[in-house]
XYZ file of N, CA, C and O in Angstrom:
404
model
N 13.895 -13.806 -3.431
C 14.300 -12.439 -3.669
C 13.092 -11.648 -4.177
O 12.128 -12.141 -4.762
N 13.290 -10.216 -3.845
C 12.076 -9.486 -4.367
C 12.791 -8.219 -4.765
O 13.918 -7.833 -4.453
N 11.620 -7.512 -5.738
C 12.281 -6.444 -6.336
C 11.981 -4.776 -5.515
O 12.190 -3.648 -5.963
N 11.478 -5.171 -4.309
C 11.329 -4.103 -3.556
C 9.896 -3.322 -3.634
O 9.457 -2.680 -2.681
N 9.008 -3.496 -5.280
C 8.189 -2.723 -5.656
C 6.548 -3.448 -5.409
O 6.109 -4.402 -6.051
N 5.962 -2.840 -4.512
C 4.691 -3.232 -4.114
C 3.933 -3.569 -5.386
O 3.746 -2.797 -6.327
N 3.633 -4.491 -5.313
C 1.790 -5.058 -6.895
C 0.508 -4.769 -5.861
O -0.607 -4.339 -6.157
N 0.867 -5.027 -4.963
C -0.735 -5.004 -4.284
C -0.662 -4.309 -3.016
O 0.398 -3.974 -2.487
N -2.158 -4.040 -2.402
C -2.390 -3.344 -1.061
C -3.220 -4.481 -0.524
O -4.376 -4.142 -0.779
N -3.247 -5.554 0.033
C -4.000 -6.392 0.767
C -4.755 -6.176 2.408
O -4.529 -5.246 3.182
N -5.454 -7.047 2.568
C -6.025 -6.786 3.704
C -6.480 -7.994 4.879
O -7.515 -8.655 4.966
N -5.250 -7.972 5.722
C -5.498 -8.777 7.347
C -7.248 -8.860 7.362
O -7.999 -7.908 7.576
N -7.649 -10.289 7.068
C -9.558 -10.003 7.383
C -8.895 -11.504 8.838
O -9.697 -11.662 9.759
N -8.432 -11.820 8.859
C -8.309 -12.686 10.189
C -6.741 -12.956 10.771
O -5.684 -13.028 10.143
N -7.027 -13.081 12.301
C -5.811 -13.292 12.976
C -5.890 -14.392 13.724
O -6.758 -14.419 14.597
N -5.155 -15.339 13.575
C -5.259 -16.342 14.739
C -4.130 -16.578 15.468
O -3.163 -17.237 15.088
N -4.270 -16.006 16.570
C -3.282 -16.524 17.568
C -2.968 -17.764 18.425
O -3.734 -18.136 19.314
N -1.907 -18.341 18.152
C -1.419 -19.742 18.820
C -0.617 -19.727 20.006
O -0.698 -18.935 20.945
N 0.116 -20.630 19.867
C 0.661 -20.781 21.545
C 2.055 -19.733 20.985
O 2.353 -18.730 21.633
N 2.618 -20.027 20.053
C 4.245 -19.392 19.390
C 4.196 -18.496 17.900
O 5.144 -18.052 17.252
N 2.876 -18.421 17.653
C 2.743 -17.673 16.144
C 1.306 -17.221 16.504
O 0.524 -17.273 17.453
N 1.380 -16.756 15.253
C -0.027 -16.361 14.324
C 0.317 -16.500 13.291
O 1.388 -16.417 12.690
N -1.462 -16.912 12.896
C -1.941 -16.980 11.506
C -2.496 -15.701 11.193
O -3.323 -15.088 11.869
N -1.844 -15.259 9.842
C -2.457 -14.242 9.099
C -3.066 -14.532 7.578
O -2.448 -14.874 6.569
N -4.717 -14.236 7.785
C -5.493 -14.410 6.329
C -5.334 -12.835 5.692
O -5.601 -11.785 6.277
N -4.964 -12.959 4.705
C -5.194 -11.832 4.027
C -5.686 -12.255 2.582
O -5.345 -13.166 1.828
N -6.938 -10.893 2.461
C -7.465 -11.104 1.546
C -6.999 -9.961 -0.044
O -6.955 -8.733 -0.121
N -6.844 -10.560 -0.635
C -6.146 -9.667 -1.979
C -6.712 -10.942 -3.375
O -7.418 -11.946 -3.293
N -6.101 -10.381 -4.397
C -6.666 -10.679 -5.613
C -5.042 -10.831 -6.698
O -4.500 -11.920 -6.886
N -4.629 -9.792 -7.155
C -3.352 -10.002 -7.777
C -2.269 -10.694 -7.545
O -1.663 -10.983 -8.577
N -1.903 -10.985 -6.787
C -1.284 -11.895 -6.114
C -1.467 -12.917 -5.871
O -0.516 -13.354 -5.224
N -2.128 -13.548 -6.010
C -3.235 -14.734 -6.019
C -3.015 -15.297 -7.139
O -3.340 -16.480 -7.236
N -2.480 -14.702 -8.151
C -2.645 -15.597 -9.407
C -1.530 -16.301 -9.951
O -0.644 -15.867 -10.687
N -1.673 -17.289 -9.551
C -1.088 -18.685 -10.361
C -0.179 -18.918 -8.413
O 0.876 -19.540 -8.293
N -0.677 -18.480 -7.589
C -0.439 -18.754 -6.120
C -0.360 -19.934 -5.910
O -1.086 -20.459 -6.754
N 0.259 -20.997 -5.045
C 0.789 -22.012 -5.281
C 1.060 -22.337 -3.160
O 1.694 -21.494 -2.525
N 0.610 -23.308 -2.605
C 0.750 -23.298 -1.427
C 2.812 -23.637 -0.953
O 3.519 -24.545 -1.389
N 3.053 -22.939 -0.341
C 4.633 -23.049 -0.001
C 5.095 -22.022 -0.975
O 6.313 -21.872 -0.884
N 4.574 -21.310 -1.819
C 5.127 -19.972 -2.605
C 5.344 -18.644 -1.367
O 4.646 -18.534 -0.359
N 6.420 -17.773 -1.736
C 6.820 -16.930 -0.865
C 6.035 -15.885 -1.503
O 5.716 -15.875 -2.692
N 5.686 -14.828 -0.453
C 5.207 -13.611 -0.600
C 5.937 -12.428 0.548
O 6.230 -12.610 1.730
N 6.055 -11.478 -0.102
C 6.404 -10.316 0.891
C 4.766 -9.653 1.412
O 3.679 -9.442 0.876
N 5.406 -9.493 2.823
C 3.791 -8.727 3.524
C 4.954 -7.933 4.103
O 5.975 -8.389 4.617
N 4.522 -6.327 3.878
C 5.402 -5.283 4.685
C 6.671 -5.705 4.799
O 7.304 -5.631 5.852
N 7.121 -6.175 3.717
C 8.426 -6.610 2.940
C 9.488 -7.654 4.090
O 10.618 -7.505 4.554
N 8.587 -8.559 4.193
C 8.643 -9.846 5.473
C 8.260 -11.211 4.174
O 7.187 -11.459 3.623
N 9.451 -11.801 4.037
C 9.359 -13.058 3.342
C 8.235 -14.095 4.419
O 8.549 -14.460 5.552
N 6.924 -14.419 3.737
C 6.686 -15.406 4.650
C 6.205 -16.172 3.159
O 6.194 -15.785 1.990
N 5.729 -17.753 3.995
C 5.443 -18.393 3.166
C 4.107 -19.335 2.995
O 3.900 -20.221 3.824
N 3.511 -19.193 2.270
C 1.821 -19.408 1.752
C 1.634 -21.276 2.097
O 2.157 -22.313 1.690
N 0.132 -20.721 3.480
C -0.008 -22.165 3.693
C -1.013 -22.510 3.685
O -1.297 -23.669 3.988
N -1.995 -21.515 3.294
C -3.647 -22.077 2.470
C -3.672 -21.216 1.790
O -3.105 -20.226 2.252
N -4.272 -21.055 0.423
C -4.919 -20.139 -0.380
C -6.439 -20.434 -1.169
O -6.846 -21.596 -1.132
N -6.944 -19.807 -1.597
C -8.015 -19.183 -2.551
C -7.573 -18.451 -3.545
O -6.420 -18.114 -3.812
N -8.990 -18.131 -4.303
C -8.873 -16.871 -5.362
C -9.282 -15.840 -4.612
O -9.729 -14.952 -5.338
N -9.339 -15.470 -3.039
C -9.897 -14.671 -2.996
C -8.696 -14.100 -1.449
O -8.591 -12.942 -1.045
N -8.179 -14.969 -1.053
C -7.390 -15.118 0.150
C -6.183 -16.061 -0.094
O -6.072 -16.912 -0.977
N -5.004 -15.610 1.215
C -3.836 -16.446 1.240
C -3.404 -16.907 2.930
O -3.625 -15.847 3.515
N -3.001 -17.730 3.812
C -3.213 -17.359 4.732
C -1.476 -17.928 4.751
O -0.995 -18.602 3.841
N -0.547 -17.387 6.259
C 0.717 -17.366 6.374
C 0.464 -17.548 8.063
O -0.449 -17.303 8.852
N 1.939 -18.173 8.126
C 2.128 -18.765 9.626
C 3.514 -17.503 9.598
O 4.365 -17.262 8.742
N 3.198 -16.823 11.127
C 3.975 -16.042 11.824
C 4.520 -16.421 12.592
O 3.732 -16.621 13.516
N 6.018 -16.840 13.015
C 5.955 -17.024 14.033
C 6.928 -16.106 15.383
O 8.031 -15.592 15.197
N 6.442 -16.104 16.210
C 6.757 -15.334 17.380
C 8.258 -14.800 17.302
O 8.338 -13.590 17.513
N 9.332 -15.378 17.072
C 10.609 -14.608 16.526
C 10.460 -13.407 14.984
O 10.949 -12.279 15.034
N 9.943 -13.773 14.113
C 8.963 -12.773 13.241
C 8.712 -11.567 13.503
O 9.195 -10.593 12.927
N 7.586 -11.564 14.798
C 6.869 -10.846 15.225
C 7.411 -9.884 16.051
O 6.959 -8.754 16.236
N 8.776 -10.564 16.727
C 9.195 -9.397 17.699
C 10.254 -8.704 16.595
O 10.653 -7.622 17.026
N 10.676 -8.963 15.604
C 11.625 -8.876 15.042
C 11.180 -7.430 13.599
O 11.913 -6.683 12.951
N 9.817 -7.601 13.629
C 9.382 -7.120 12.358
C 8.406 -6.108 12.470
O 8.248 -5.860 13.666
N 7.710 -5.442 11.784
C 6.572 -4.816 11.872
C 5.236 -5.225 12.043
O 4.263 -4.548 12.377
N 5.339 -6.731 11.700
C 4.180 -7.266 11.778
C 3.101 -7.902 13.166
O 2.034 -8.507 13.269
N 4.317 -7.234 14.211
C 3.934 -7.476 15.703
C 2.754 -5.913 15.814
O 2.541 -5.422 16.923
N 2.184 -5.384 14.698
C 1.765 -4.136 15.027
C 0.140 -4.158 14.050
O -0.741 -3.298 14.062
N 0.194 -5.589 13.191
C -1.102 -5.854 12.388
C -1.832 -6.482 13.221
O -1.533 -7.422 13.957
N -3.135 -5.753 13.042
C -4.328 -6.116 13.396
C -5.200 -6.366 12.500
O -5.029 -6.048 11.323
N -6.501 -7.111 13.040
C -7.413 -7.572 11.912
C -7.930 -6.092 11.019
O -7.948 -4.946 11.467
N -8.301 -6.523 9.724
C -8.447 -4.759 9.186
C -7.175 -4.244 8.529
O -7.384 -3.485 7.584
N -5.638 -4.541 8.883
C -4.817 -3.628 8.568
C -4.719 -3.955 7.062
O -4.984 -5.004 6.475
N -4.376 -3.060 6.711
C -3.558 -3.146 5.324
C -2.267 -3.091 5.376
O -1.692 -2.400 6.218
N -1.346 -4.148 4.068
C -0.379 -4.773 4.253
C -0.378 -4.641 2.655
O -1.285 -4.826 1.844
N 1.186 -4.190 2.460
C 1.997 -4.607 1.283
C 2.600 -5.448 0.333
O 3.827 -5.442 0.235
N 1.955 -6.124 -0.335
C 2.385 -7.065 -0.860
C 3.563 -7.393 -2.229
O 3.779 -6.619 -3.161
N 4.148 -8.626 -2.036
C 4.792 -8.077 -3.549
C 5.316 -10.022 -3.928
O 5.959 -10.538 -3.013
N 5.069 -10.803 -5.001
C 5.379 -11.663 -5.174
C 6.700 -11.947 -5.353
O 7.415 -10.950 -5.457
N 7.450 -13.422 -5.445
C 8.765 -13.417 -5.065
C 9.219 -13.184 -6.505
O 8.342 -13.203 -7.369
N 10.807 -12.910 -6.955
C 10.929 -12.511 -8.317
C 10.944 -13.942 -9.106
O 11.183 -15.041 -8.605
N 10.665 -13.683 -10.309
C 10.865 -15.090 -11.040
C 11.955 -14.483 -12.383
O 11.681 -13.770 -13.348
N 13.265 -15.113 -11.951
C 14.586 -14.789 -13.073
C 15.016 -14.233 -14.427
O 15.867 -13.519 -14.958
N 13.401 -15.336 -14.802
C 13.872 -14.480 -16.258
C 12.869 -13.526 -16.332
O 12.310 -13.591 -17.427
N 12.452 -12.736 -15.667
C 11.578 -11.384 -15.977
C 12.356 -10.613 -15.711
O 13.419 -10.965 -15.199
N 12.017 -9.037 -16.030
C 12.597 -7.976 -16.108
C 12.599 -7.196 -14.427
O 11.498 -7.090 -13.886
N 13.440 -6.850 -13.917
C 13.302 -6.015 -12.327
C 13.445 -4.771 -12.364
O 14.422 -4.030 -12.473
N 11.869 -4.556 -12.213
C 11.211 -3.002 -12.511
C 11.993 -1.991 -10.907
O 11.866 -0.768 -10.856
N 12.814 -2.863 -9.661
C 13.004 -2.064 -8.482
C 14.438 -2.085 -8.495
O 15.314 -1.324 -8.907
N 14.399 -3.288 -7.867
C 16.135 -3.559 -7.179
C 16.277 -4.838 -6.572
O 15.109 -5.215 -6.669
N 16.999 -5.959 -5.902
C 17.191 -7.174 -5.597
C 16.976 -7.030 -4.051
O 17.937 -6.602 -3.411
N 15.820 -7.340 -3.377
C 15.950 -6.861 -2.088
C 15.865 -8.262 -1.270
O 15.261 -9.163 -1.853
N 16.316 -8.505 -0.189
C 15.915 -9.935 0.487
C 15.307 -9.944 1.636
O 15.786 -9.282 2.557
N 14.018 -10.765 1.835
C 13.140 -10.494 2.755
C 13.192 -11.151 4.220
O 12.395 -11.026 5.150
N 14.164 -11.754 4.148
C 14.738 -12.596 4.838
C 15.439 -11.905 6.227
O 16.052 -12.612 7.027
């Protein structure tokens, strides 16, 4: 679940296209912290889920039902993308209960 309210503005620095997905690297910083591989993130408020990271990058598997389905059939390398970490319960929800799903 997410609270609807963007933390970060990230940035698509690579795309890799496969036979049924893409990989998207995006590079950001706040979000990143205490990032955890298989942790969910919203990109343009699209639950995907973290399958390499850094302190400096996160990268996510797209796959082709996703893509026709979402906005994210429209990122290119360069774009900027919305980010927002998944909620954690006992904190306070500065938006609303939204599901990215």
């Amino acid at each position: 679940m997410f609270s609807g309210i963007i933390e970060e503005v990230g940035v698509v620095s690579k795309i890799e296209t496969l036979f049924e997905s893409k990989i998207f690297k995006i590079s950001c910083k706040q979000v990143l912290d205490a990032c955890s591989i298989g942790d969910s993130i919203s990109v343009n408020g699209v639950c995907l889920t973290v399958t390499e990271n850094s302190d400096q990058f996160f990268c996510v598997d797209v796959v082709d039902e996703t893509l026709k389905c979402t906005n994210l059939n429209l990122i290119e390398e360069g774009s900027k993308v919305n980010l927002e970490r998944a909620l954690i319960y006992n904190q306070r929800i500065s938006g609303h209960l939204v599901q990215g799903h």
